[in-house]
JSON list of C-alpha atoms in Angstrom, two decimals:
[
{"chain": "N", "resi": 1, "resn": "ASP", "atom": "CA", "xyz": [0.00, 0.00, 0.00]},
{"chain": "N", "resi": 2, "resn": "ALA", "atom": "CA", "xyz": [1.18, 3.51, -0.81]},
{"chain": "N", "resi": 3, "resn": "LYS", "atom": "CA", "xyz": [2.15, 5.56, 2.22]},
{"chain": "N", "resi": 4, "resn": "THR", "atom": "CA", "xyz": [0.41, 8.66, 3.54]},
{"chain": "N", "resi": 5, "resn": "THR", "atom": "CA", "xyz": [1.86, 11.47, 5.64]},
{"chain": "N", "resi": 6, "resn": "GLN", "atom": "CA", "xyz": [-0.23, 13.48, 8.07]},
{"chain": "N", "resi": 7, "resn": "PRO", "atom": "CA", "xyz": [0.61, 16.00, 10.79]},
{"chain": "N", "resi": 8, "resn": "ASN", "atom": "CA", "xyz": [0.74, 14.39, 14.22]},
{"chain": "N", "resi": 9, "resn": "SER", "atom": "CA", "xyz": [-1.69, 16.83, 15.75]},
{"chain": "N", "resi": 10, "resn": "MET", "atom": "CA", "xyz": [-3.83, 19.86, 15.02]},
{"chain": "N", "resi": 11, "resn": "GLU", "atom": "CA", "xyz": [-5.97, 22.21, 17.04]},
{"chain": "N", "resi": 12, "resn": "SER", "atom": "CA", "xyz": [-9.14, 23.99, 16.12]},
{"chain": "N", "resi": 13, "resn": "ASN", "atom": "CA", "xyz": [-11.62, 26.24, 17.81]},
{"chain": "N", "resi": 14, "resn": "GLU", "atom": "CA", "xyz": [-15.19, 25.09, 18.14]},
{"chain": "N", "resi": 15, "resn": "GLU", "atom": "CA", "xyz": [-17.50, 26.15, 15.31]},
{"chain": "N", "resi": 16, "resn": "GLU", "atom": "CA", "xyz": [-14.61, 26.99, 13.00]},
{"chain": "N", "resi": 17, "resn": "PRO", "atom": "CA", "xyz": [-13.63, 25.07, 9.86]},
{"chain": "N", "resi": 18, "resn": "VAL", "atom": "CA", "xyz": [-10.81, 22.55, 10.05]},
{"chain": "N", "resi": 19, "resn": "HIS", "atom": "CA", "xyz": [-8.58, 21.49, 7.18]},
{"chain": "N", "resi": 20, "resn": "LEU", "atom": "CA", "xyz": [-6.74, 18.22, 7.77]},
{"chain": "N", "resi": 21, "resn": "PRO", "atom": "CA", "xyz": [-4.01, 17.62, 5.17]},
{"chain": "N", "resi": 22, "resn": "CYS", "atom": "CA", "xyz": [-2.70, 14.33, 3.86]},
{"chain": "N", "resi": 23, "resn": "ASN", "atom": "CA", "xyz": [0.22, 13.78, 1.50]},
{"chain": "N", "resi": 24, "resn": "HIS", "atom": "CA", "xyz": [0.33, 10.67, -0.66]},
{"chain": "N", "resi": 25, "resn": "SER", "atom": "CA", "xyz": [2.92, 11.31, -3.34]},
{"chain": "N", "resi": 26, "resn": "THR", "atom": "CA", "xyz": [3.24, 7.62, -4.29]},
{"chain": "N", "resi": 27, "resn": "ILE", "atom": "CA", "xyz": [-0.46, 7.08, -4.87]},
{"chain": "N", "resi": 28, "resn": "SER", "atom": "CA", "xyz": [-1.28, 4.78, -7.75]},
{"chain": "N", "resi": 29, "resn": "GLY", "atom": "CA", "xyz": [-4.05, 5.23, -10.27]},
{"chain": "N", "resi": 30, "resn": "THR", "atom": "CA", "xyz": [-6.26, 2.61, -8.66]},
{"chain": "N", "resi": 31, "resn": "ASP", "atom": "CA", "xyz": [-5.91, 3.86, -5.07]},
{"chain": "N", "resi": 32, "resn": "TYR", "atom": "CA", "xyz": [-8.93, 5.37, -3.40]},
{"chain": "N", "resi": 33, "resn": "ILE", "atom": "CA", "xyz": [-8.37, 7.94, -0.65]},
{"chain": "N", "resi": 34, "resn": "HIS", "atom": "CA", "xyz": [-10.23, 7.00, 2.50]},
{"chain": "N", "resi": 35, "resn": "TRP", "atom": "CA", "xyz": [-10.68, 8.94, 5.71]},
{"chain": "N", "resi": 36, "resn": "TYR", "atom": "CA", "xyz": [-11.64, 7.33, 8.97]},
{"chain": "N", "resi": 37, "resn": "ARG", "atom": "CA", "xyz": [-11.69, 8.79, 12.43]},
{"chain": "N", "resi": 38, "resn": "GLN", "atom": "CA", "xyz": [-11.41, 7.23, 15.86]},
{"chain": "N", "resi": 39, "resn": "LEU", "atom": "CA", "xyz": [-13.05, 8.81, 18.85]},
{"chain": "N", "resi": 40, "resn": "PRO", "atom": "CA", "xyz": [-11.51, 8.04, 22.25]},
{"chain": "N", "resi": 41, "resn": "SER", "atom": "CA", "xyz": [-11.96, 4.41, 23.32]},
{"chain": "N", "resi": 42, "resn": "GLN", "atom": "CA", "xyz": [-13.98, 3.53, 20.22]},
{"chain": "N", "resi": 43, "resn": "GLY", "atom": "CA", "xyz": [-13.41, 1.72, 16.96]},
{"chain": "N", "resi": 44, "resn": "PRO", "atom": "CA", "xyz": [-12.73, 3.81, 13.84]},
{"chain": "N", "resi": 45, "resn": "GLU", "atom": "CA", "xyz": [-15.65, 5.12, 11.83]},
{"chain": "N", "resi": 46, "resn": "TYR", "atom": "CA", "xyz": [-15.94, 5.95, 8.16]},
{"chain": "N", "resi": 47, "resn": "VAL", "atom": "CA", "xyz": [-15.80, 9.63, 7.26]},
{"chain": "N", "resi": 48, "resn": "ILE", "atom": "CA", "xyz": [-15.47, 9.93, 3.51]},
{"chain": "N", "resi": 49, "resn": "HIS", "atom": "CA", "xyz": [-13.64, 8.57, 0.50]},
{"chain": "N", "resi": 50, "resn": "GLY", "atom": "CA", "xyz": [-12.85, 9.62, -3.06]},
{"chain": "N", "resi": 51, "resn": "LEU", "atom": "CA", "xyz": [-10.83, 8.82, -6.15]},
{"chain": "N", "resi": 52, "resn": "THR", "atom": "CA", "xyz": [-10.30, 11.96, -8.23]},
{"chain": "N", "resi": 53, "resn": "SER", "atom": "CA", "xyz": [-13.15, 14.41, -7.76]},
{"chain": "N", "resi": 54, "resn": "ASN", "atom": "CA", "xyz": [-13.93, 16.38, -4.63]},
{"chain": "N", "resi": 55, "resn": "VAL", "atom": "CA", "xyz": [-16.57, 14.73, -2.46]},
{"chain": "N", "resi": 56, "resn": "ASN", "atom": "CA", "xyz": [-19.10, 16.01, 0.03]},
{"chain": "N", "resi": 57, "resn": "ASN", "atom": "CA", "xyz": [-21.23, 14.19, 2.56]},
{"chain": "N", "resi": 58, "resn": "ARG", "atom": "CA", "xyz": [-23.04, 15.06, 5.75]},
{"chain": "N", "resi": 59, "resn": "MET", "atom": "CA", "xyz": [-19.91, 14.68, 7.83]},
{"chain": "N", "resi": 60, "resn": "ALA", "atom": "CA", "xyz": [-17.21, 16.37, 5.78]},
{"chain": "N", "resi": 61, "resn": "SER", "atom": "CA", "xyz": [-15.78, 17.33, 2.42]},
{"chain": "N", "resi": 62, "resn": "LEU", "atom": "CA", "xyz": [-12.78, 15.83, 0.70]},
{"chain": "N", "resi": 63, "resn": "ALA", "atom": "CA", "xyz": [-10.67, 18.00, -1.57]},
{"chain": "N", "resi": 64, "resn": "ILE", "atom": "CA", "xyz": [-8.31, 16.06, -3.82]},
{"chain": "N", "resi": 65, "resn": "ALA", "atom": "CA", "xyz": [-5.42, 17.73, -5.59]},
{"chain": "N", "resi": 66, "resn": "GLU", "atom": "CA", "xyz": [-5.42, 17.56, -9.35]},
{"chain": "N", "resi": 67, "resn": "ASP", "atom": "CA", "xyz": [-2.31, 15.37, -9.37]},
{"chain": "N", "resi": 68, "resn": "ARG", "atom": "CA", "xyz": [-3.81, 13.28, -6.52]},
{"chain": "N", "resi": 69, "resn": "LYS", "atom": "CA", "xyz": [-0.62, 13.53, -4.53]},
{"chain": "N", "resi": 70, "resn": "SER", "atom": "CA", "xyz": [-2.37, 15.21, -1.66]},
{"chain": "N", "resi": 71, "resn": "SER", "atom": "CA", "xyz": [-5.83, 15.63, -0.23]},
{"chain": "N", "resi": 72, "resn": "THR", "atom": "CA", "xyz": [-7.55, 17.62, 2.49]},
{"chain": "N", "resi": 73, "resn": "LEU", "atom": "CA", "xyz": [-10.37, 16.60, 4.76]},
{"chain": "N", "resi": 74, "resn": "ILE", "atom": "CA", "xyz": [-12.56, 19.57, 5.58]},
{"chain": "N", "resi": 75, "resn": "LEU", "atom": "CA", "xyz": [-14.80, 19.73, 8.61]},
{"chain": "N", "resi": 76, "resn": "HIS", "atom": "CA", "xyz": [-16.94, 22.77, 7.94]},
{"chain": "N", "resi": 77, "resn": "ARG", "atom": "CA", "xyz": [-17.79, 23.58, 11.52]},
{"chain": "N", "resi": 78, "resn": "ALA", "atom": "CA", "xyz": [-15.87, 21.74, 14.20]},
{"chain": "N", "resi": 79, "resn": "THR", "atom": "CA", "xyz": [-17.69, 20.59, 17.30]},
{"chain": "N", "resi": 80, "resn": "LEU", "atom": "CA", "xyz": [-16.28, 19.14, 20.50]},
{"chain": "N", "resi": 81, "resn": "ARG", "atom": "CA", "xyz": [-17.47, 15.76, 19.31]},
{"chain": "N", "resi": 82, "resn": "ASP", "atom": "CA", "xyz": [-15.11, 15.99, 16.34]},
{"chain": "N", "resi": 83, "resn": "ALA", "atom": "CA", "xyz": [-12.08, 15.64, 18.62]},
{"chain": "N", "resi": 84, "resn": "ALA", "atom": "CA", "xyz": [-10.56, 12.39, 17.41]},
{"chain": "N", "resi": 85, "resn": "VAL", "atom": "CA", "xyz": [-7.67, 10.82, 15.54]},
{"chain": "N", "resi": 86, "resn": "TYR", "atom": "CA", "xyz": [-8.19, 11.16, 11.80]},
{"chain": "N", "resi": 87, "resn": "TYR", "atom": "CA", "xyz": [-6.65, 8.59, 9.50]},
{"chain": "N", "resi": 88, "resn": "CYS", "atom": "CA", "xyz": [-5.98, 9.11, 5.81]},
{"chain": "N", "resi": 89, "resn": "ILE", "atom": "CA", "xyz": [-5.63, 5.71, 4.11]},
{"chain": "N", "resi": 90, "resn": "LEU", "atom": "CA", "xyz": [-5.04, 4.65, 0.54]},
{"chain": "N", "resi": 91, "resn": "ARG", "atom": "CA", "xyz": [-6.53, 1.44, -0.71]},
{"chain": "N", "resi": 92, "resn": "ALA", "atom": "CA", "xyz": [-7.21, -0.02, -4.11]},
{"chain": "N", "resi": 93, "resn": "ASP", "atom": "CA", "xyz": [-10.87, -0.70, -4.74]},
{"chain": "N", "resi": 94, "resn": "ASN", "atom": "CA", "xyz": [-10.61, -4.22, -3.41]},
{"chain": "N", "resi": 95, "resn": "TYR", "atom": "CA", "xyz": [-13.53, -5.53, -1.42]},
{"chain": "N", "resi": 96, "resn": "GLY", "atom": "CA", "xyz": [-11.54, -8.10, 0.47]},
{"chain": "N", "resi": 97, "resn": "GLN", "atom": "CA", "xyz": [-8.68, -5.93, 1.63]},
{"chain": "N", "resi": 98, "resn": "ASN", "atom": "CA", "xyz": [-8.11, -4.61, 5.11]},
{"chain": "N", "resi": 99, "resn": "PHE", "atom": "CA", "xyz": [-7.08, -1.03, 5.82]},
{"chain": "N", "resi": 100, "resn": "VAL", "atom": "CA", "xyz": [-3.51, -0.18, 6.79]},
{"chain": "N", "resi": 101, "resn": "PHE", "atom": "CA", "xyz": [-3.54, 2.53, 9.44]},
{"chain": "N", "resi": 102, "resn": "GLY", "atom": "CA", "xyz": [-0.80, 5.09, 9.90]},
{"chain": "N", "resi": 103, "resn": "PRO", "atom": "CA", "xyz": [-0.44, 7.25, 13.01]},
{"chain": "N", "resi": 104, "resn": "GLY", "atom": "CA", "xyz": [-3.09, 9.72, 11.86]},
{"chain": "N", "resi": 105, "resn": "THR", "atom": "CA", "xyz": [-3.70, 13.29, 13.03]},
{"chain": "N", "resi": 106, "resn": "ARG", "atom": "CA", "xyz": [-4.97, 13.91, 16.53]},
{"chain": "N", "resi": 107, "resn": "LEU", "atom": "CA", "xyz": [-7.46, 16.76, 16.32]},
{"chain": "N", "resi": 108, "resn": "SER", "atom": "CA", "xyz": [-8.20, 18.78, 19.44]},
{"chain": "N", "resi": 109, "resn": "VAL", "atom": "CA", "xyz": [-11.21, 21.09, 19.43]},
{"chain": "N", "resi": 110, "resn": "LEU", "atom": "CA", "xyz": [-11.11, 23.98, 21.86]},
{"chain": "N", "resi": 111, "resn": "PRO", "atom": "CA", "xyz": [-14.35, 25.38, 23.26]},
{"chain": "S", "resi": 1, "resn": "GLY", "atom": "CA", "xyz": [-27.47, 1.82, 14.59]},
{"chain": "S", "resi": 2, "resn": "ALA", "atom": "CA", "xyz": [-24.44, -0.36, 15.22]},
{"chain": "S", "resi": 3, "resn": "VAL", "atom": "CA", "xyz": [-23.43, -2.66, 12.43]},
{"chain": "S", "resi": 4, "resn": "VAL", "atom": "CA", "xyz": [-20.72, -4.56, 14.29]},
{"chain": "S", "resi": 5, "resn": "SER", "atom": "CA", "xyz": [-20.79, -5.48, 17.96]},
{"chain": "S", "resi": 6, "resn": "GLN", "atom": "CA", "xyz": [-18.12, -6.83, 20.24]},
{"chain": "S", "resi": 7, "resn": "HIS", "atom": "CA", "xyz": [-18.43, -8.61, 23.54]},
{"chain": "S", "resi": 8, "resn": "PRO", "atom": "CA", "xyz": [-17.24, -7.97, 26.11]},
{"chain": "S", "resi": 9, "resn": "SER", "atom": "CA", "xyz": [-16.45, -4.28, 25.88]},
{"chain": "S", "resi": 10, "resn": "TRP", "atom": "CA", "xyz": [-13.81, -4.69, 28.56]},
{"chain": "S", "resi": 11, "resn": "VAL", "atom": "CA", "xyz": [-12.33, -7.58, 30.45]},
{"chain": "S", "resi": 12, "resn": "ILE", "atom": "CA", "xyz": [-9.78, -8.05, 33.20]},
{"chain": "S", "resi": 13, "resn": "CYS", "atom": "CA", "xyz": [-8.14, -11.43, 33.57]},
{"chain": "S", "resi": 14, "resn": "LYS", "atom": "CA", "xyz": [-5.30, -12.98, 35.45]},
{"chain": "S", "resi": 15, "resn": "SER", "atom": "CA", "xyz": [-2.04, -13.89, 33.80]},
{"chain": "S", "resi": 16, "resn": "GLY", "atom": "CA", "xyz": [-2.11, -17.42, 32.40]},
{"chain": "S", "resi": 17, "resn": "THR", "atom": "CA", "xyz": [-5.84, -17.56, 31.76]},
{"chain": "S", "resi": 18, "resn": "SER", "atom": "CA", "xyz": [-7.63, -17.44, 28.40]},
{"chain": "S", "resi": 19, "resn": "VAL", "atom": "CA", "xyz": [-10.08, -14.82, 27.22]},
{"chain": "S", "resi": 20, "resn": "LYS", "atom": "CA", "xyz": [-12.59, -15.03, 24.36]},
{"chain": "S", "resi": 21, "resn": "ILE", "atom": "CA", "xyz": [-13.72, -11.94, 22.47]},
{"chain": "S", "resi": 22, "resn": "GLU", "atom": "CA", "xyz": [-16.74, -12.08, 20.17]},
{"chain": "S", "resi": 23, "resn": "CYS", "atom": "CA", "xyz": [-17.32, -10.01, 17.06]},
{"chain": "S", "resi": 24, "resn": "ARG", "atom": "CA", "xyz": [-20.77, -10.02, 15.51]},
{"chain": "S", "resi": 25, "resn": "SER", "atom": "CA", "xyz": [-21.96, -8.61, 12.21]},
{"chain": "S", "resi": 26, "resn": "LEU", "atom": "CA", "xyz": [-25.46, -7.47, 13.10]},
{"chain": "S", "resi": 27, "resn": "ASP", "atom": "CA", "xyz": [-27.35, -6.95, 9.89]},
{"chain": "S", "resi": 28, "resn": "PHE", "atom": "CA", "xyz": [-25.43, -8.61, 7.09]},
{"chain": "S", "resi": 29, "resn": "GLN", "atom": "CA", "xyz": [-23.40, -11.70, 6.40]},
{"chain": "S", "resi": 30, "resn": "ALA", "atom": "CA", "xyz": [-19.66, -11.31, 6.48]},
{"chain": "S", "resi": 31, "resn": "THR", "atom": "CA", "xyz": [-17.43, -13.93, 4.92]},
{"chain": "S", "resi": 32, "resn": "THR", "atom": "CA", "xyz": [-14.38, -11.96, 6.02]},
{"chain": "S", "resi": 33, "resn": "MET", "atom": "CA", "xyz": [-13.71, -10.18, 9.27]},
{"chain": "S", "resi": 34, "resn": "PHE", "atom": "CA", "xyz": [-10.52, -8.48, 10.39]},
{"chain": "S", "resi": 35, "resn": "TRP", "atom": "CA", "xyz": [-8.95, -8.37, 13.84]},
{"chain": "S", "resi": 36, "resn": "TYR", "atom": "CA", "xyz": [-6.82, -5.41, 14.88]},
{"chain": "S", "resi": 37, "resn": "ARG", "atom": "CA", "xyz": [-4.88, -4.63, 18.02]},
{"chain": "S", "resi": 38, "resn": "GLN", "atom": "CA", "xyz": [-4.16, -1.15, 19.32]},
{"chain": "S", "resi": 39, "resn": "PHE", "atom": "CA", "xyz": [-1.72, -0.34, 22.11]},
{"chain": "S", "resi": 40, "resn": "PRO", "atom": "CA", "xyz": [-2.04, 2.96, 23.99]},
{"chain": "S", "resi": 41, "resn": "LYS", "atom": "CA", "xyz": [-1.11, 6.02, 21.94]},
{"chain": "S", "resi": 42, "resn": "GLN", "atom": "CA", "xyz": [-0.50, 3.84, 18.88]},
{"chain": "S", "resi": 43, "resn": "SER", "atom": "CA", "xyz": [-2.36, 3.12, 15.68]},
{"chain": "S", "resi": 44, "resn": "LEU", "atom": "CA", "xyz": [-4.32, 0.01, 14.78]},
{"chain": "S", "resi": 45, "resn": "MET", "atom": "CA", "xyz": [-2.29, -2.98, 13.66]},
{"chain": "S", "resi": 46, "resn": "LEU", "atom": "CA", "xyz": [-3.87, -5.81, 11.73]},
{"chain": "S", "resi": 47, "resn": "MET", "atom": "CA", "xyz": [-3.50, -9.13, 13.53]},
{"chain": "S", "resi": 48, "resn": "ALA", "atom": "CA", "xyz": [-5.37, -11.53, 11.30]},
{"chain": "S", "resi": 49, "resn": "THR", "atom": "CA", "xyz": [-8.02, -11.97, 8.67]},
{"chain": "S", "resi": 50, "resn": "SER", "atom": "CA", "xyz": [-10.85, -14.25, 9.71]},
{"chain": "S", "resi": 51, "resn": "ASN", "atom": "CA", "xyz": [-12.47, -16.27, 6.93]},
{"chain": "S", "resi": 52, "resn": "GLU", "atom": "CA", "xyz": [-15.79, -18.02, 7.40]},
{"chain": "S", "resi": 53, "resn": "GLY", "atom": "CA", "xyz": [-15.40, -21.77, 7.17]},
{"chain": "S", "resi": 54, "resn": "SER", "atom": "CA", "xyz": [-11.64, -21.77, 6.80]},
{"chain": "S", "resi": 55, "resn": "LYS", "atom": "CA", "xyz": [-8.48, -21.01, 8.71]},
{"chain": "S", "resi": 56, "resn": "ALA", "atom": "CA", "xyz": [-7.60, -17.46, 9.59]},
{"chain": "S", "resi": 57, "resn": "THR", "atom": "CA", "xyz": [-4.68, -15.71, 7.95]},
{"chain": "S", "resi": 58, "resn": "TYR", "atom": "CA", "xyz": [-2.27, -14.21, 10.46]},
{"chain": "S", "resi": 59, "resn": "GLU", "atom": "CA", "xyz": [0.03, -11.25, 9.97]},
{"chain": "S", "resi": 60, "resn": "GLN", "atom": "CA", "xyz": [3.74, -11.72, 10.40]},
{"chain": "S", "resi": 61, "resn": "GLY", "atom": "CA", "xyz": [4.74, -11.77, 14.03]},
{"chain": "S", "resi": 62, "resn": "VAL", "atom": "CA", "xyz": [1.31, -12.74, 15.35]},
{"chain": "S", "resi": 63, "resn": "GLU", "atom": "CA", "xyz": [1.32, -16.15, 17.03]},
{"chain": "S", "resi": 64, "resn": "LYS", "atom": "CA", "xyz": [-1.55, -18.20, 15.68]},
{"chain": "S", "resi": 65, "resn": "ASP", "atom": "CA", "xyz": [-1.41, -20.62, 18.60]},
{"chain": "S", "resi": 66, "resn": "LYS", "atom": "CA", "xyz": [-1.77, -17.78, 21.06]},
{"chain": "S", "resi": 67, "resn": "PHE", "atom": "CA", "xyz": [-4.48, -15.83, 19.27]},
{"chain": "S", "resi": 68, "resn": "LEU", "atom": "CA", "xyz": [-7.04, -18.40, 18.20]},
{"chain": "S", "resi": 69, "resn": "ILE", "atom": "CA", "xyz": [-9.60, -17.20, 15.68]},
{"chain": "S", "resi": 70, "resn": "ASN", "atom": "CA", "xyz": [-12.80, -19.03, 14.86]},
{"chain": "S", "resi": 71, "resn": "HIS", "atom": "CA", "xyz": [-15.22, -17.81, 12.20]},
{"chain": "S", "resi": 72, "resn": "ALA", "atom": "CA", "xyz": [-17.89, -20.46, 12.45]},
{"chain": "S", "resi": 73, "resn": "SER", "atom": "CA", "xyz": [-20.76, -18.50, 10.95]},
{"chain": "S", "resi": 74, "resn": "LEU", "atom": "CA", "xyz": [-21.32, -15.57, 8.62]},
{"chain": "S", "resi": 75, "resn": "THR", "atom": "CA", "xyz": [-22.15, -13.31, 11.53]},
{"chain": "S", "resi": 76, "resn": "LEU", "atom": "CA", "xyz": [-19.72, -14.35, 14.25]},
{"chain": "S", "resi": 77, "resn": "SER", "atom": "CA", "xyz": [-15.96, -14.42, 14.63]},
{"chain": "S", "resi": 78, "resn": "THR", "atom": "CA", "xyz": [-14.20, -15.07, 17.93]},
{"chain": "S", "resi": 79, "resn": "LEU", "atom": "CA", "xyz": [-10.69, -14.24, 19.07]},
{"chain": "S", "resi": 80, "resn": "THR", "atom": "CA", "xyz": [-9.35, -16.22, 21.99]},
{"chain": "S", "resi": 81, "resn": "VAL", "atom": "CA", "xyz": [-6.24, -14.97, 23.72]},
{"chain": "S", "resi": 82, "resn": "THR", "atom": "CA", "xyz": [-4.71, -18.07, 25.28]},
{"chain": "S", "resi": 83, "resn": "SER", "atom": "CA", "xyz": [-2.43, -18.01, 28.30]},
{"chain": "S", "resi": 84, "resn": "ALA", "atom": "CA", "xyz": [-2.69, -14.25, 28.46]},
{"chain": "S", "resi": 85, "resn": "HIS", "atom": "CA", "xyz": [0.19, -12.19, 29.81]},
{"chain": "S", "resi": 86, "resn": "PRO", "atom": "CA", "xyz": [0.34, -8.51, 30.79]},
{"chain": "S", "resi": 87, "resn": "GLU", "atom": "CA", "xyz": [1.95, -7.64, 27.44]},
{"chain": "S", "resi": 88, "resn": "ASP", "atom": "CA", "xyz": [-1.25, -8.84, 25.74]},
{"chain": "S", "resi": 89, "resn": "SER", "atom": "CA", "xyz": [-3.15, -6.02, 27.42]},
{"chain": "S", "resi": 90, "resn": "SER", "atom": "CA", "xyz": [-4.49, -3.95, 24.56]},
{"chain": "S", "resi": 91, "resn": "PHE", "atom": "CA", "xyz": [-7.56, -2.68, 22.72]},
{"chain": "S", "resi": 92, "resn": "TYR", "atom": "CA", "xyz": [-8.83, -5.34, 20.31]},
{"chain": "S", "resi": 93, "resn": "ILE", "atom": "CA", "xyz": [-11.03, -4.22, 17.42]},
{"chain": "S", "resi": 94, "resn": "CYS", "atom": "CA", "xyz": [-12.76, -6.24, 14.73]},
{"chain": "S", "resi": 95, "resn": "SER", "atom": "CA", "xyz": [-14.12, -5.02, 11.42]},
{"chain": "S", "resi": 96, "resn": "VAL", "atom": "CA", "xyz": [-16.12, -6.20, 8.45]},
{"chain": "S", "resi": 97, "resn": "ASN", "atom": "CA", "xyz": [-16.38, -5.02, 4.86]},
{"chain": "S", "resi": 98, "resn": "ARG", "atom": "CA", "xyz": [-19.88, -4.04, 3.90]},
{"chain": "S", "resi": 99, "resn": "ALA", "atom": "CA", "xyz": [-19.14, -2.31, 0.64]},
{"chain": "S", "resi": 100, "resn": "SER", "atom": "CA", "xyz": [-16.04, -2.03, -1.47]},
{"chain": "S", "resi": 101, "resn": "TYR", "atom": "CA", "xyz": [-15.21, 1.32, 0.06]},
{"chain": "S", "resi": 102, "resn": "GLU", "atom": "CA", "xyz": [-16.60, 1.10, 3.55]},
{"chain": "S", "resi": 103, "resn": "GLN", "atom": "CA", "xyz": [-15.41, -0.97, 6.43]},
{"chain": "S", "resi": 104, "resn": "TYR", "atom": "CA", "xyz": [-17.35, -1.11, 9.66]},
{"chain": "S", "resi": 105, "resn": "PHE", "atom": "CA", "xyz": [-15.45, -1.40, 12.90]},
{"chain": "S", "resi": 106, "resn": "GLY", "atom": "CA", "xyz": [-16.64, -2.79, 16.18]},
{"chain": "S", "resi": 107, "resn": "PRO", "atom": "CA", "xyz": [-16.55, -0.68, 19.34]},
{"chain": "S", "resi": 108, "resn": "GLY", "atom": "CA", "xyz": [-13.49, -2.53, 20.59]},
{"chain": "S", "resi": 109, "resn": "THR", "atom": "CA", "xyz": [-12.67, -4.70, 23.59]},
{"chain": "S", "resi": 110, "resn": "ARG", "atom": "CA", "xyz": [-10.21, -3.47, 26.18]},
{"chain": "S", "resi": 111, "resn": "LEU", "atom": "CA", "xyz": [-8.25, -6.37, 27.66]},
{"chain": "S", "resi": 112, "resn": "THR", "atom": "CA", "xyz": [-6.27, -5.91, 30.84]},
{"chain": "S", "resi": 113, "resn": "VAL", "atom": "CA", "xyz": [-4.14, -8.82, 32.05]},
{"chain": "S", "resi": 114, "resn": "THR", "atom": "CA", "xyz": [-3.00, -8.60, 35.65]}
]
């Protein structure tokens, strides 16, 4: 699996937007970009995923660079509940594959 | 609602005893389930892939005789930590693939070996 690089930690103020970056310069053409997050003492949960185009869902937006070597997860309005570790993971569109987790970015949200 | 459940959510056991952790897929059949382990302040590490009706596939460095995996039905996989030691204390998480892009994770089981 191609490697991703994320900042170890980030801080945000409540109700402000948060941009979480991810670099993946060795991404291959078949790799999807997935974002999961893990709240304290819980299993990870799906946030969003994309291949080439920007994506929006009720939780977040995913902005993908034109060369696909980087992406940004955007939380439009951070809440205290968004404090978690966010993982950016690359995976080919393979139903049977597990996810390979890196260290992720620990997001702190300040009230 | 929850798609994957784990039981127990936490367990404390004495060194040398065995502990069984259950992972259930609640509303769909899962031929494959994954078991991860997470030590404090670290990321998830895949331990093994559990296949319904066949032997599990273990990652390098994971002792298959110590971490017994049974996937007897399409909705249940169990992980048994045999002869547990304090270094086995960790957060154990299972997951299932529901769609090609989405993997559902259980809430995790915190094991403490005293």
